[in-house]
Coordinates of C-alpha atoms in Angstrom, one line a residue:
M6 CA 218.5 98.7 -117.6
L7 CA 220.6 95.2 -118.2
K8 CA 219.0 93.9 -114.6
V9 CA 215.7 95.3 -115.1
T10 CA 215.1 93.5 -118.2
C11 CA 216.3 89.9 -117.6
I12 CA 214.4 90.5 -114.5
F13 CA 210.8 91.0 -115.5
A14 CA 211.4 89.0 -118.8
A15 CA 212.6 85.9 -115.9
W16 CA 209.0 87.4 -113.3
V17 CA 206.9 87.5 -116.7
H18 CA 207.5 84.4 -117.6
G19 CA 208.3 81.9 -115.7
D20 CA 207.5 79.9 -113.1
P21 CA 209.1 78.4 -110.1
R22 CA 206.2 76.7 -108.1
K23 CA 208.9 73.9 -109.8
V24 CA 211.4 74.6 -107.2
V25 CA 209.2 74.8 -103.7
Y26 CA 206.2 72.6 -105.0
P27 CA 206.7 68.6 -105.9
T28 CA 206.1 67.9 -109.3
D29 CA 205.2 64.3 -110.2
S30 CA 206.2 61.9 -113.1
Y31 CA 204.3 64.0 -114.9
G32 CA 205.3 67.7 -115.3
Q33 CA 202.5 68.1 -112.9
F34 CA 203.2 70.1 -110.3
C35 CA 200.6 68.7 -106.9
G36 CA 197.7 70.7 -105.4
Q37 CA 197.8 72.6 -108.3
K38 CA 194.2 74.8 -109.7
D39 CA 192.2 73.9 -112.1
T40 CA 193.9 71.2 -112.6
L41 CA 193.0 66.9 -112.4
N42 CA 196.6 67.7 -109.9
E43 CA 194.2 69.8 -107.4
N44 CA 193.0 67.9 -104.9
K45 CA 196.4 66.1 -104.5
T46 CA 198.7 67.9 -102.8
I47 CA 201.0 64.6 -101.8
L48 CA 203.8 63.0 -103.7
F49 CA 203.0 59.3 -104.0
Y50 CA 206.6 57.4 -105.1
F51 CA 206.1 54.0 -106.2
N52 CA 209.4 52.0 -105.1
I53 CA 210.1 54.0 -101.7
L54 CA 213.3 51.0 -101.7
K55 CA 214.5 53.6 -104.5
C56 CA 215.4 56.4 -102.3
A57 CA 217.1 55.1 -99.9
S58 CA 219.9 57.3 -100.2
P59 CA 220.3 60.1 -98.6
A60 CA 222.2 62.0 -101.1
V61 CA 218.4 61.4 -103.2
L62 CA 216.1 62.7 -100.8
I63 CA 218.4 66.3 -100.4
N64 CA 217.4 66.5 -103.3
L65 CA 213.6 64.5 -102.7
Q66 CA 213.5 62.8 -106.3
C67 CA 214.1 58.6 -106.1
P68 CA 215.1 57.1 -109.4
T69 CA 210.1 56.1 -109.9
T70 CA 207.8 56.7 -110.4
Q71 CA 205.7 59.5 -109.1
L72 CA 203.0 60.3 -108.5
C73 CA 199.8 63.1 -107.4
V74 CA 197.7 61.6 -104.4
S75 CA 194.8 63.2 -102.9
K76 CA 196.4 61.0 -99.1
C77 CA 199.3 58.0 -98.4
P78 CA 198.3 54.7 -97.7
D79 CA 197.4 53.7 -94.4
R80 CA 198.0 49.5 -95.0
F81 CA 199.3 47.1 -96.3
A82 CA 199.2 45.4 -99.6
T83 CA 200.7 44.4 -103.4
Y84 CA 199.8 44.3 -106.9
I85 CA 199.7 40.4 -106.9
D86 CA 196.7 40.2 -103.8
V87 CA 195.0 42.8 -104.4
Q88 CA 195.1 41.8 -108.4
A89 CA 193.3 38.2 -106.8
S90 CA 191.2 38.9 -105.0
Y91 CA 189.5 41.5 -107.6
R92 CA 186.6 40.6 -108.6
Y93 CA 185.2 39.0 -104.9
K94 CA 186.3 42.0 -102.4
P95 CA 186.4 45.1 -105.8
D96 CA 187.1 47.5 -102.8
H97 CA 190.6 45.8 -102.5
W98 CA 190.8 47.1 -106.3
N99 CA 189.1 50.6 -105.9
Y100 CA 191.3 51.6 -102.3
F101 CA 195.0 51.1 -104.5
K102 CA 194.2 51.5 -108.1
Q103 CA 194.0 55.4 -106.2
F104 CA 197.9 54.8 -106.4
C105 CA 197.9 53.8 -109.7
K106 CA 198.3 55.9 -112.8
P107 CA 195.4 58.0 -114.1
G108 CA 193.1 55.8 -115.9
F109 CA 194.7 52.4 -115.4
N110 CA 191.5 50.4 -114.6
N111 CA 192.4 47.2 -116.6
P112 CA 193.5 44.8 -113.2
R113 CA 193.6 41.3 -116.0
K114 CA 196.9 42.7 -117.4
S115 CA 199.3 40.6 -116.6
V116 CA 201.2 42.0 -112.9
A117 CA 204.6 41.3 -114.7
Q118 CA 203.4 43.4 -117.9
V119 CA 201.7 46.4 -115.1
L120 CA 205.1 46.5 -112.9
R121 CA 207.1 46.6 -116.6
D122 CA 205.8 49.5 -117.7
E123 CA 204.7 50.7 -114.2
D124 CA 200.8 51.0 -114.0
C125 CA 201.0 50.3 -111.1
P126 CA 203.5 50.5 -107.5
S127 CA 204.1 46.3 -106.5
M128 CA 203.4 47.8 -103.2
I129 CA 202.0 50.6 -100.6
I130 CA 202.8 50.2 -97.3
P131 CA 201.1 53.0 -94.4
S132 CA 202.7 56.4 -94.6
R133 CA 202.3 59.9 -93.5
P134 CA 203.7 62.7 -95.4
F135 CA 206.7 64.8 -94.8
L136 CA 207.9 67.8 -97.1
K137 CA 204.4 67.0 -98.9
R138 CA 206.3 63.8 -100.0
C139 CA 204.8 59.7 -98.1
F140 CA 208.0 58.0 -96.5
P141 CA 206.6 55.6 -94.5
D142 CA 205.0 55.8 -90.9
F143 CA 207.5 54.2 -88.7
S144 CA 206.3 53.9 -84.3
T145 CA 208.0 51.7 -82.6
K146 CA 206.2 49.2 -80.0
N147 CA 208.9 47.2 -76.2
G148 CA 212.5 48.9 -79.0
V149 CA 211.4 46.9 -81.5
L150 CA 210.7 49.0 -84.8
T151 CA 207.4 48.6 -86.4
V152 CA 205.1 49.6 -89.3
A153 CA 201.4 49.5 -88.1
N154 CA 202.8 46.4 -85.4
Q155 CA 204.5 44.9 -88.1
T156 CA 208.2 44.3 -88.8
T157 CA 208.2 42.3 -91.6
F158 CA 206.7 43.5 -95.1
K159 CA 206.0 41.9 -98.9
D160 CA 207.8 43.5 -101.5
G161 CA 205.8 42.6 -103.9
R162 CA 208.2 41.2 -106.3
G163 CA 207.2 37.8 -104.1
K164 CA 210.2 38.9 -100.7
T165 CA 209.7 39.4 -98.0
R166 CA 212.0 42.5 -95.8
N167 CA 211.8 43.7 -92.4
V168 CA 211.0 47.1 -92.4
T169 CA 214.9 48.2 -91.1
D170 CA 215.2 48.0 -95.4
L171 CA 212.3 51.6 -95.4
R172 CA 214.0 52.4 -92.1
E173 CA 217.3 53.4 -94.1
A174 CA 216.1 55.9 -95.7
K175 CA 214.4 58.3 -93.4
V176 CA 216.5 57.6 -90.5
K177 CA 219.8 59.1 -92.5
T178 CA 217.9 62.2 -93.4
L179 CA 216.9 62.9 -89.8
T180 CA 220.8 62.1 -88.6
L181 CA 221.5 65.0 -91.4
F182 CA 219.0 66.8 -90.5
S183 CA 219.7 66.9 -86.9
F184 CA 223.6 67.1 -87.8
F185 CA 223.0 70.1 -89.2
L186 CA 220.9 72.2 -87.4
S187 CA 222.9 71.2 -83.7
R188 CA 226.6 69.4 -84.4
L189 CA 227.5 71.7 -87.8
P190 CA 226.7 75.0 -85.4
S191 CA 228.9 74.3 -82.1
G192 CA 232.3 72.7 -85.5
L193 CA 232.6 76.2 -86.1
F194 CA 231.9 77.9 -83.6
I195 CA 234.8 75.9 -82.5
A196 CA 236.8 77.4 -85.7
M197 CA 235.7 80.4 -85.1
V198 CA 237.6 80.4 -81.5
V199 CA 240.3 79.0 -82.7
S200 CA 240.8 80.8 -85.7
L201 CA 240.8 84.2 -83.2
L202 CA 243.8 82.0 -81.0
F203 CA 245.2 82.2 -83.8
L204 CA 245.5 85.5 -85.5
V205 CA 246.2 87.1 -81.7
L206 CA 248.7 84.5 -81.3
L207 CA 250.6 85.6 -84.4
R208 CA 251.8 88.5 -82.7
F209 CA 253.5 86.9 -80.8
T210 CA 255.1 83.6 -82.2
A211 CA 255.1 84.7 -86.1
G212 CA 258.9 85.0 -85.8
V213 CA 258.8 81.5 -84.5
L214 CA 256.6 79.7 -86.6
F215 CA 258.0 80.8 -89.3
W216 CA 261.4 80.5 -88.5
I217 CA 261.1 76.9 -87.4
F218 CA 259.4 76.1 -90.8
I219 CA 262.0 77.9 -92.6
F220 CA 265.1 75.9 -90.8
G221 CA 263.1 72.7 -90.7
V222 CA 263.3 73.3 -94.6
I223 CA 267.1 73.6 -94.6
G224 CA 267.7 70.5 -92.4
I225 CA 265.2 68.4 -95.1
I226 CA 267.3 69.3 -98.3
G227 CA 270.8 69.1 -96.2
Y228 CA 269.3 65.6 -95.1
G229 CA 268.9 65.0 -98.8
I230 CA 271.9 65.8 -99.3
W231 CA 273.5 63.6 -96.9
H232 CA 271.4 60.6 -97.7
C233 CA 271.9 61.2 -101.9
Y234 CA 276.0 61.1 -101.2
W235 CA 275.8 58.2 -98.8
E236 CA 274.0 56.1 -101.9
Y237 CA 276.2 57.8 -104.7
S238 CA 279.0 56.3 -102.0
H239 CA 277.1 52.9 -101.7
L240 CA 277.2 52.1 -104.9
K241 CA 280.6 52.3 -106.0
G242 CA 281.8 49.1 -106.8
I243 CA 278.7 48.1 -107.5
P244 CA 278.5 46.4 -111.3
G245 CA 277.0 47.8 -113.9
S246 CA 276.2 51.6 -111.1
D247 CA 279.2 53.2 -113.3
L248 CA 276.6 53.2 -116.3
T249 CA 274.7 56.5 -117.5
V250 CA 271.4 57.6 -117.9
Y251 CA 271.8 57.3 -122.7
D252 CA 273.9 53.9 -122.2
I253 CA 270.3 52.5 -120.2
G254 CA 268.2 54.7 -122.3
F255 CA 264.5 55.7 -121.5
Q256 CA 263.0 52.7 -118.9
T257 CA 259.9 51.6 -118.2
D258 CA 260.9 51.0 -114.5
F259 CA 262.2 54.2 -113.1
R260 CA 263.7 51.5 -109.9
V261 CA 266.5 50.3 -112.9
Y262 CA 267.8 54.9 -112.6
L263 CA 267.7 54.8 -108.9
Q264 CA 271.4 52.1 -109.3
L265 CA 273.2 54.5 -111.5
R266 CA 275.5 56.5 -109.1
Q267 CA 275.1 59.2 -111.9
T268 CA 271.8 59.8 -110.8
W269 CA 272.5 59.9 -106.6
L270 CA 274.9 62.4 -108.5
A271 CA 271.8 64.4 -110.0
F272 CA 270.0 65.2 -107.0
M273 CA 272.5 65.7 -104.4
I274 CA 273.6 68.8 -107.4
I275 CA 269.6 69.5 -106.8
L276 CA 269.0 69.7 -103.5
C277 CA 273.1 72.0 -103.3
I278 CA 272.1 73.9 -105.3
V279 CA 269.2 74.8 -104.1
E280 CA 269.7 74.9 -100.4
V281 CA 272.5 77.2 -101.0
I282 CA 269.7 79.9 -103.4
I283 CA 267.8 79.8 -99.8
I284 CA 270.9 80.6 -97.4
L285 CA 271.4 83.0 -100.2
M286 CA 268.0 85.0 -100.3
L287 CA 267.5 84.3 -96.4
I288 CA 271.1 86.6 -95.8
F289 CA 270.5 89.6 -98.5
L290 CA 265.8 88.8 -97.9
R291 CA 266.7 88.8 -94.4
N292 CA 265.7 92.5 -93.3
R293 CA 262.7 92.8 -96.1
I294 CA 262.0 89.2 -93.8
R295 CA 262.4 90.3 -90.8
I296 CA 259.8 93.8 -91.6
A297 CA 257.2 91.7 -92.9
I298 CA 257.1 88.9 -90.2
A299 CA 256.6 93.0 -88.2
L300 CA 253.8 93.9 -90.0
L301 CA 252.0 90.3 -89.4
K302 CA 253.0 91.4 -85.8
E303 CA 251.4 94.4 -85.9
G304 CA 248.3 93.4 -88.5
S305 CA 247.3 92.0 -85.0
R306 CA 248.2 94.4 -83.3
A307 CA 245.8 96.2 -84.7
I308 CA 242.5 93.7 -85.7
G309 CA 243.3 93.9 -81.3
Y310 CA 242.1 97.5 -81.3
I311 CA 239.2 97.4 -83.8
M312 CA 238.1 93.5 -82.7
S313 CA 234.7 95.2 -85.1
T314 CA 236.4 93.9 -88.3
L315 CA 236.5 90.4 -87.5
F316 CA 233.1 89.9 -87.9
Y317 CA 232.6 92.4 -91.1
P318 CA 232.9 89.2 -93.2
I319 CA 229.4 88.3 -92.2
V320 CA 228.2 90.9 -93.5
T321 CA 230.0 89.9 -97.0
F322 CA 228.8 87.7 -97.1
L323 CA 225.1 87.9 -96.0
L324 CA 225.4 90.4 -99.5
I325 CA 226.3 87.8 -101.5
A326 CA 224.0 85.3 -100.6
I327 CA 222.0 88.1 -101.0
C328 CA 223.0 87.6 -104.5
I329 CA 223.0 84.2 -105.2
S330 CA 219.9 84.3 -104.0
Y331 CA 218.3 86.7 -106.7
W332 CA 220.9 84.9 -109.4
A333 CA 218.5 82.0 -109.1
V334 CA 215.6 82.5 -108.3
T335 CA 216.5 85.1 -111.6
A336 CA 217.8 81.6 -113.4
V337 CA 215.2 78.9 -112.4
Y338 CA 212.0 81.4 -114.0
P339 CA 213.0 81.5 -117.7
S340 CA 214.4 77.2 -116.9
N341 CA 210.4 76.9 -116.0
S342 CA 207.8 79.1 -118.3
M343 CA 205.3 78.2 -120.9
L344 CA 204.3 75.7 -118.7
I345 CA 200.6 75.3 -119.6
I346 CA 201.6 75.1 -122.9
M347 CA 204.5 72.0 -122.9
L348 CA 201.6 70.0 -120.7
I349 CA 198.7 70.5 -123.7
F350 CA 201.7 69.6 -126.2
F351 CA 202.2 66.5 -123.5
F352 CA 199.0 65.3 -123.5
L353 CA 198.7 65.2 -127.0
S354 CA 201.4 62.9 -127.5
I355 CA 200.1 60.6 -125.4
Q356 CA 196.9 60.2 -127.0
T357 CA 199.0 60.2 -130.0
F358 CA 200.8 57.8 -128.5
N359 CA 198.8 55.5 -127.3
T360 CA 197.3 55.3 -130.9
T361 CA 200.2 53.6 -132.2
N362 CA 201.6 50.4 -132.6
V363 CA 204.8 51.6 -130.4
T364 CA 204.4 49.3 -127.7
K365 CA 204.0 46.4 -128.8
L366 CA 206.6 46.6 -130.9
C367 CA 208.9 47.9 -127.9
P368 CA 207.4 46.8 -124.7
G369 CA 207.9 49.1 -122.3
A370 CA 207.9 51.7 -124.0
Q371 CA 206.3 54.6 -122.5
C372 CA 205.6 58.2 -123.1
T373 CA 206.4 60.1 -119.9
F374 CA 206.7 63.4 -119.5
A375 CA 210.9 64.7 -120.5
F376 CA 210.7 68.5 -119.9
Y377 CA 209.3 72.2 -120.0
G378 CA 210.5 74.6 -123.1
G379 CA 208.8 76.1 -125.9
E380 CA 209.6 77.7 -129.5
S381 CA 208.6 81.0 -129.2
L382 CA 210.6 84.3 -129.1
Y383 CA 211.7 84.7 -126.0
H384 CA 212.5 81.3 -125.8
K385 CA 215.2 81.1 -128.8
Y386 CA 217.5 84.3 -127.0
I387 CA 216.4 81.9 -122.7
F388 CA 220.5 81.4 -123.4
I389 CA 221.4 84.8 -124.3
F390 CA 218.5 85.8 -121.0
Q391 CA 220.5 83.7 -118.2
L392 CA 223.7 84.4 -119.6
A393 CA 222.7 88.5 -118.8
N394 CA 221.6 87.9 -115.8
A395 CA 225.2 85.7 -114.8
F396 CA 227.0 88.5 -116.4
V397 CA 225.3 91.5 -113.6
F398 CA 225.4 87.6 -111.4
L399 CA 229.3 88.6 -111.2
W400 CA 229.2 92.4 -111.2
L401 CA 227.2 92.1 -108.2
V402 CA 228.9 89.6 -106.4
N403 CA 232.6 91.5 -107.4
F404 CA 230.9 94.8 -106.0
A405 CA 229.7 93.0 -103.1
I406 CA 233.3 91.9 -101.9
A407 CA 235.0 95.2 -103.1
L408 CA 232.6 97.2 -100.3
G409 CA 233.9 94.7 -98.3
Q410 CA 238.1 95.3 -98.9
C411 CA 237.8 99.6 -98.8
T412 CA 236.0 99.3 -95.5
L413 CA 238.4 97.4 -94.2
A414 CA 240.8 99.5 -95.5
G415 CA 239.8 101.8 -94.7
A416 CA 239.6 101.1 -91.0
F417 CA 243.2 99.5 -90.8
A418 CA 244.4 102.6 -92.6
S419 CA 242.9 104.8 -89.3
Y420 CA 244.4 102.5 -87.5
Y421 CA 247.7 103.5 -89.5
W422 CA 247.8 107.0 -90.1
A423 CA 247.2 107.2 -85.7
F424 CA 250.2 109.2 -84.9
R425 CA 249.3 108.0 -81.1
K426 CA 248.5 104.5 -80.8
P427 CA 245.2 104.1 -79.7
A428 CA 244.6 107.3 -78.3
D429 CA 243.9 109.1 -82.0
I430 CA 242.0 106.2 -83.7
P431 CA 238.6 107.5 -84.7
L432 CA 235.3 105.7 -83.4
W433 CA 233.7 103.2 -84.6
P434 CA 236.6 102.7 -87.5
L435 CA 234.4 100.4 -89.5
F436 CA 231.4 102.0 -89.8
S437 CA 233.1 105.1 -90.7
S438 CA 234.7 103.2 -92.9
F439 CA 231.5 101.8 -93.9
G440 CA 230.3 105.3 -94.3
R441 CA 232.6 107.2 -97.0
A442 CA 232.6 103.2 -98.7
I443 CA 229.2 103.6 -99.4
R444 CA 229.0 107.8 -99.8
Y445 CA 232.0 108.3 -101.7
H446 CA 233.6 105.8 -103.4
T447 CA 230.5 103.8 -105.0
G448 CA 231.6 103.9 -108.2
S449 CA 235.3 103.7 -107.9
L450 CA 233.6 99.9 -107.0
A451 CA 230.8 99.1 -108.9
F452 CA 234.3 100.5 -112.0
G453 CA 235.8 98.3 -110.7
A454 CA 233.8 95.4 -109.9
L455 CA 232.5 95.8 -114.0
I456 CA 235.9 95.3 -115.0
L457 CA 236.5 92.3 -113.1
A458 CA 233.2 90.4 -113.8
I459 CA 233.9 91.0 -117.8
V460 CA 237.0 89.3 -117.6
Q461 CA 234.8 86.3 -115.0
L462 CA 232.3 86.3 -118.2
V463 CA 234.7 86.3 -120.9
R464 CA 236.3 82.8 -119.0
V465 CA 232.6 81.8 -118.8
I466 CA 232.0 81.7 -122.2
L467 CA 234.9 80.0 -122.8
E468 CA 234.8 77.2 -120.4
Y469 CA 230.8 76.6 -122.2
L470 CA 232.8 76.0 -126.1
D471 CA 235.2 74.1 -124.6
H472 CA 232.3 71.1 -123.1
K473 CA 230.3 72.5 -125.6
L474 CA 233.0 71.5 -128.8
K475 CA 235.3 68.5 -126.0
G476 CA 233.5 66.2 -129.2
T477 CA 234.7 67.4 -132.6
Q478 CA 237.4 69.6 -131.7
N479 CA 241.0 69.2 -133.4
S480 CA 244.4 69.9 -132.1
F481 CA 244.7 73.0 -132.8
T482 CA 240.8 73.9 -131.6
R483 CA 242.5 72.7 -128.2
F484 CA 245.3 74.4 -128.3
L485 CA 243.7 77.7 -129.3
L486 CA 241.0 76.9 -126.3
C487 CA 244.5 75.9 -123.9
C488 CA 246.1 79.3 -123.9
L489 CA 242.9 81.2 -124.0
K490 CA 241.7 79.7 -120.9
C491 CA 245.4 80.6 -119.3
C492 CA 245.4 84.2 -120.3
F493 CA 243.2 85.1 -119.1
W494 CA 243.1 82.9 -115.4
C495 CA 246.4 85.4 -115.6
L496 CA 244.4 88.5 -116.3
E497 CA 241.9 87.7 -113.9
K498 CA 244.7 86.9 -110.8
F499 CA 246.7 90.5 -112.1
L500 CA 243.0 91.8 -111.8
K501 CA 241.2 91.2 -108.4
F502 CA 245.4 91.9 -107.4
I503 CA 245.7 95.6 -108.4
N504 CA 241.6 95.9 -107.6
R505 CA 242.7 95.2 -103.9
N506 CA 245.7 97.6 -103.8
A507 CA 243.6 100.4 -105.4
Y508 CA 240.6 100.1 -102.8
I509 CA 242.4 100.2 -100.0
M510 CA 244.1 103.5 -102.2
I511 CA 240.8 104.5 -102.3
A512 CA 239.4 104.0 -98.5
I513 CA 243.7 106.0 -97.4
Y514 CA 243.4 108.8 -100.3
G515 CA 239.7 109.0 -101.6
K516 CA 240.6 109.6 -105.5
N517 CA 238.7 107.4 -108.3
F518 CA 239.1 103.8 -109.7
C519 CA 242.1 104.5 -112.3
T520 CA 244.6 106.7 -110.1
S521 CA 244.6 105.1 -107.4
A522 CA 245.3 101.8 -109.6
K523 CA 247.3 103.5 -111.1
E524 CA 249.7 105.2 -107.9
A525 CA 249.2 101.5 -106.2
F526 CA 250.5 99.5 -109.0
F527 CA 254.2 101.7 -109.1
L528 CA 254.2 102.3 -105.1
L529 CA 254.4 98.7 -105.1
M530 CA 256.6 98.8 -108.4
R531 CA 258.6 100.6 -106.0
N532 CA 259.1 97.9 -103.8
V533 CA 258.4 94.8 -105.9
V534 CA 261.4 93.2 -103.4
R535 CA 259.0 94.4 -99.6
V536 CA 255.9 92.9 -102.8
A537 CA 257.0 89.0 -102.6
V538 CA 258.6 88.4 -99.6
L539 CA 255.4 89.5 -97.9
D540 CA 253.0 87.7 -99.4
K541 CA 254.8 85.0 -99.4
V542 CA 255.4 84.8 -96.2
T543 CA 251.8 85.8 -95.1
D544 CA 250.6 83.1 -97.2
F545 CA 252.6 80.1 -95.5
L546 CA 251.7 81.7 -92.2
L547 CA 248.0 81.9 -93.0
F548 CA 248.4 78.4 -94.9
L549 CA 249.0 77.0 -91.7
G550 CA 246.6 79.4 -89.5
K551 CA 243.4 76.8 -91.5
I552 CA 245.9 73.8 -92.1
L553 CA 245.5 74.4 -88.1
V554 CA 242.2 75.3 -87.4
A555 CA 240.6 72.9 -90.2
G556 CA 242.2 69.6 -89.0
G557 CA 242.0 70.6 -85.6
V558 CA 238.0 71.1 -85.0
G559 CA 238.8 68.1 -88.2
V560 CA 240.1 65.2 -85.0
L561 CA 237.9 66.5 -82.7
A562 CA 234.7 65.8 -84.9
F563 CA 236.2 62.4 -86.0
F564 CA 236.6 61.7 -81.8
F565 CA 233.3 62.9 -81.2
F566 CA 231.6 61.4 -84.5
T567 CA 233.2 57.8 -83.2
Q568 CA 232.8 57.8 -79.9
R569 CA 236.0 57.7 -77.9
I570 CA 235.7 60.8 -75.7
P571 CA 234.5 59.4 -73.1
V572 CA 232.0 62.9 -72.0
F573 CA 230.4 63.3 -74.7
A574 CA 229.9 60.0 -76.1
K575 CA 226.0 60.2 -75.2
E576 CA 225.7 62.9 -77.2
A577 CA 227.6 61.3 -80.4
P578 CA 224.7 60.4 -83.1
T579 CA 225.3 56.8 -84.3
L580 CA 226.7 57.3 -88.0
N581 CA 227.0 54.5 -90.1
Y582 CA 228.7 56.5 -92.2
Y583 CA 230.6 59.3 -89.9
W584 CA 232.5 60.6 -93.3
V585 CA 229.7 62.5 -94.6
P586 CA 229.3 65.3 -91.2
L587 CA 232.9 64.9 -90.9
L588 CA 234.2 66.4 -93.9
T589 CA 230.9 68.4 -93.8
V590 CA 232.7 70.2 -90.4
I591 CA 235.6 70.6 -92.1
I592 CA 235.5 72.0 -94.7
G593 CA 232.8 74.5 -92.4
S594 CA 236.2 75.1 -90.4
Y595 CA 238.3 75.8 -93.7
L596 CA 235.5 78.0 -94.5
V597 CA 235.3 79.8 -91.4
A598 CA 238.9 80.3 -91.1
H599 CA 239.4 81.2 -94.6
G600 CA 236.9 83.8 -93.6
F601 CA 239.0 85.0 -90.7
F602 CA 243.0 85.3 -92.2
S603 CA 241.4 86.8 -95.1
V604 CA 240.5 90.1 -93.0
Y605 CA 244.1 89.7 -91.3
A606 CA 245.6 89.0 -94.9
M607 CA 243.9 92.7 -96.2
C608 CA 244.6 94.0 -92.8
V609 CA 248.3 93.2 -94.1
D610 CA 248.0 94.3 -96.4
T611 CA 246.9 97.4 -95.9
L612 CA 250.2 97.9 -93.8
F613 CA 252.4 97.7 -96.3
L614 CA 250.5 100.3 -99.0
C615 CA 250.5 103.2 -95.5
F616 CA 254.3 101.7 -94.6
C617 CA 255.1 102.2 -98.5
E618 CA 253.2 106.0 -98.9
D619 CA 255.6 106.8 -95.0
L620 CA 258.3 106.2 -96.5
E621 CA 258.1 108.2 -99.5
R622 CA 256.3 110.9 -98.4
N623 CA 258.4 111.2 -94.9
D624 CA 261.5 111.2 -93.5
G625 CA 261.3 111.1 -89.8
S626 CA 262.2 114.3 -88.7
T627 CA 259.9 116.2 -86.7
A628 CA 258.4 117.8 -89.7
K629 CA 257.1 114.8 -91.5
P630 CA 257.5 112.1 -88.3
Y631 CA 256.7 107.9 -89.3
F632 CA 253.9 106.6 -88.4
M633 CA 254.7 103.5 -88.6
S634 CA 255.7 101.1 -85.2
A635 CA 258.6 101.2 -82.5
S636 CA 259.5 97.5 -84.1
L637 CA 259.2 98.5 -87.9
H638 CA 261.4 101.5 -87.4
R639 CA 264.1 100.1 -85.2
I640 CA 263.9 97.9 -87.9
L641 CA 264.5 99.9 -90.4
G642 CA 267.3 101.7 -89.1
K643 CA 266.3 105.5 -88.5
K644 CA 266.4 106.6 -84.6
E645 CA 264.1 106.0 -82.1
L646 CA 261.0 107.2 -81.7
S647 CA 259.9 109.3 -79.0
P648 CA 258.1 108.0 -76.4
K649 CA 255.7 109.7 -77.3
K650 CA 255.7 108.2 -80.5
A651 CA 256.5 104.2 -79.5
V652 CA 253.4 104.0 -77.9
G653 CA 252.4 102.1 -80.5

């Protein structure tokens, strides 16, 4: 009901055309019916040179006066030349003034004042419409870039410039556009292939990667201990090295402390303690680490049997994209309502402004359109509508994520509880799990998403209050807001952890959310050490995989864009700033890897809960056999599985 009310109000009062169609400096849509711009469908920029930044063109906004026109200029002309010849060439003035502000027809006004008040552009350039906006009409003649067969033009301010100055905006925009259409998908496809290979190889390399890292850390810390001891011994006998930190007091130059033997002794003791802790943890937690690695390998094996799960994040992405799009449209409508009323008030304000002497007291002052708004009851509560819309948006996004987690958990649980793998794995496990989640568990998933959305909304409100009160709050207010933000951040992390495991239990047993959350929580508490070890081992390996994928594709993209790969040198575009597409490829590759590895993480978490349930429900006897794989069975020190069971 809340969503319906918010959407109804937005669609009744809103106007999304501002997002689609160009708007001039007066807030009017170009081509809007029953207005002065009805036959003026194209946007004209007074000074196109200010639009040279790629970011400006992507946003389709330039820091210059913008005017709706019926057609783009088809010739070069400057205001200086037109004003000088308007008496004996009135047709030139009549043509030029259509690109001036509406109603301006005073060619006797000085050039300095016209340019200061932006009554007319300083120049016009042969252009053609692109995205309903006038851009220079470039052409190439004998390999030379021209505009209307000219290589130079007057900028109307006393300078002669080259057309390459105009090319900057268009070339950068089209280059980036071409990159996003052709090169970016190629880079993301490579990231997808590398991610798949990494997940497959984890079955064989998970243990090797982990132990290489652990022994590497031990070796680095050992070297640090030796270096501290060497520095401690080397400083012996040097004057002043036997002083203590207390003797010299606080020093802004921290290099002074490195001249003290006490500093290196403290470093050595700290590193020795860390080294001993790591070694003791490896000794006492070795079996749990082996179980974590075995579960990682088992997760890779499970994904190998159910490959369709790797592509389920696409479904989640589409659902979230729909939520974002619908939320954006709903949020845009209220923000642009009362357009006609505000335009009426605006034109009345212009008339009032023109009757005053403000322009004499403040030369260059103008009355221009600023923003939409209103004083109706609807506009007084528009913030509440937007807040409600944001809440439902968070709810829907969390529900889409919950649906994905429950679906994947059901598919991987069907793998674990198959006694003979893969013979007993049901047909189409992912689609079957998705059907069960939609048919039986929608309420539980919505309830879990609702709890999380409430906490996230509170965090959004706290951030809003912190932003609004930043300039006026005292120390106590800052401390209170900081504590509340920290507490709700921790609460959100805890709820995400509980919800994730609750969805796994829902997928396994089909119970309601509260019961599943309680059973999952106590099951994890009974295996808290295993949870901690598995979580850290999984996080490390998956983080290593993400860095490997993003870094590898990033290095490949760097060599490609810098034309250092001879085979693809002709295919690579010539870029002035290759870091923009390079960062885009790296970030995109990281997100692709994150999508694939999130499936893997869900697989490992599901198998772990199934493993814990298996240990508590079964004892390995003939009546209650274990469902775990042979490798996990051997690590636990249980009796060997039967030959039929060892297939997994």
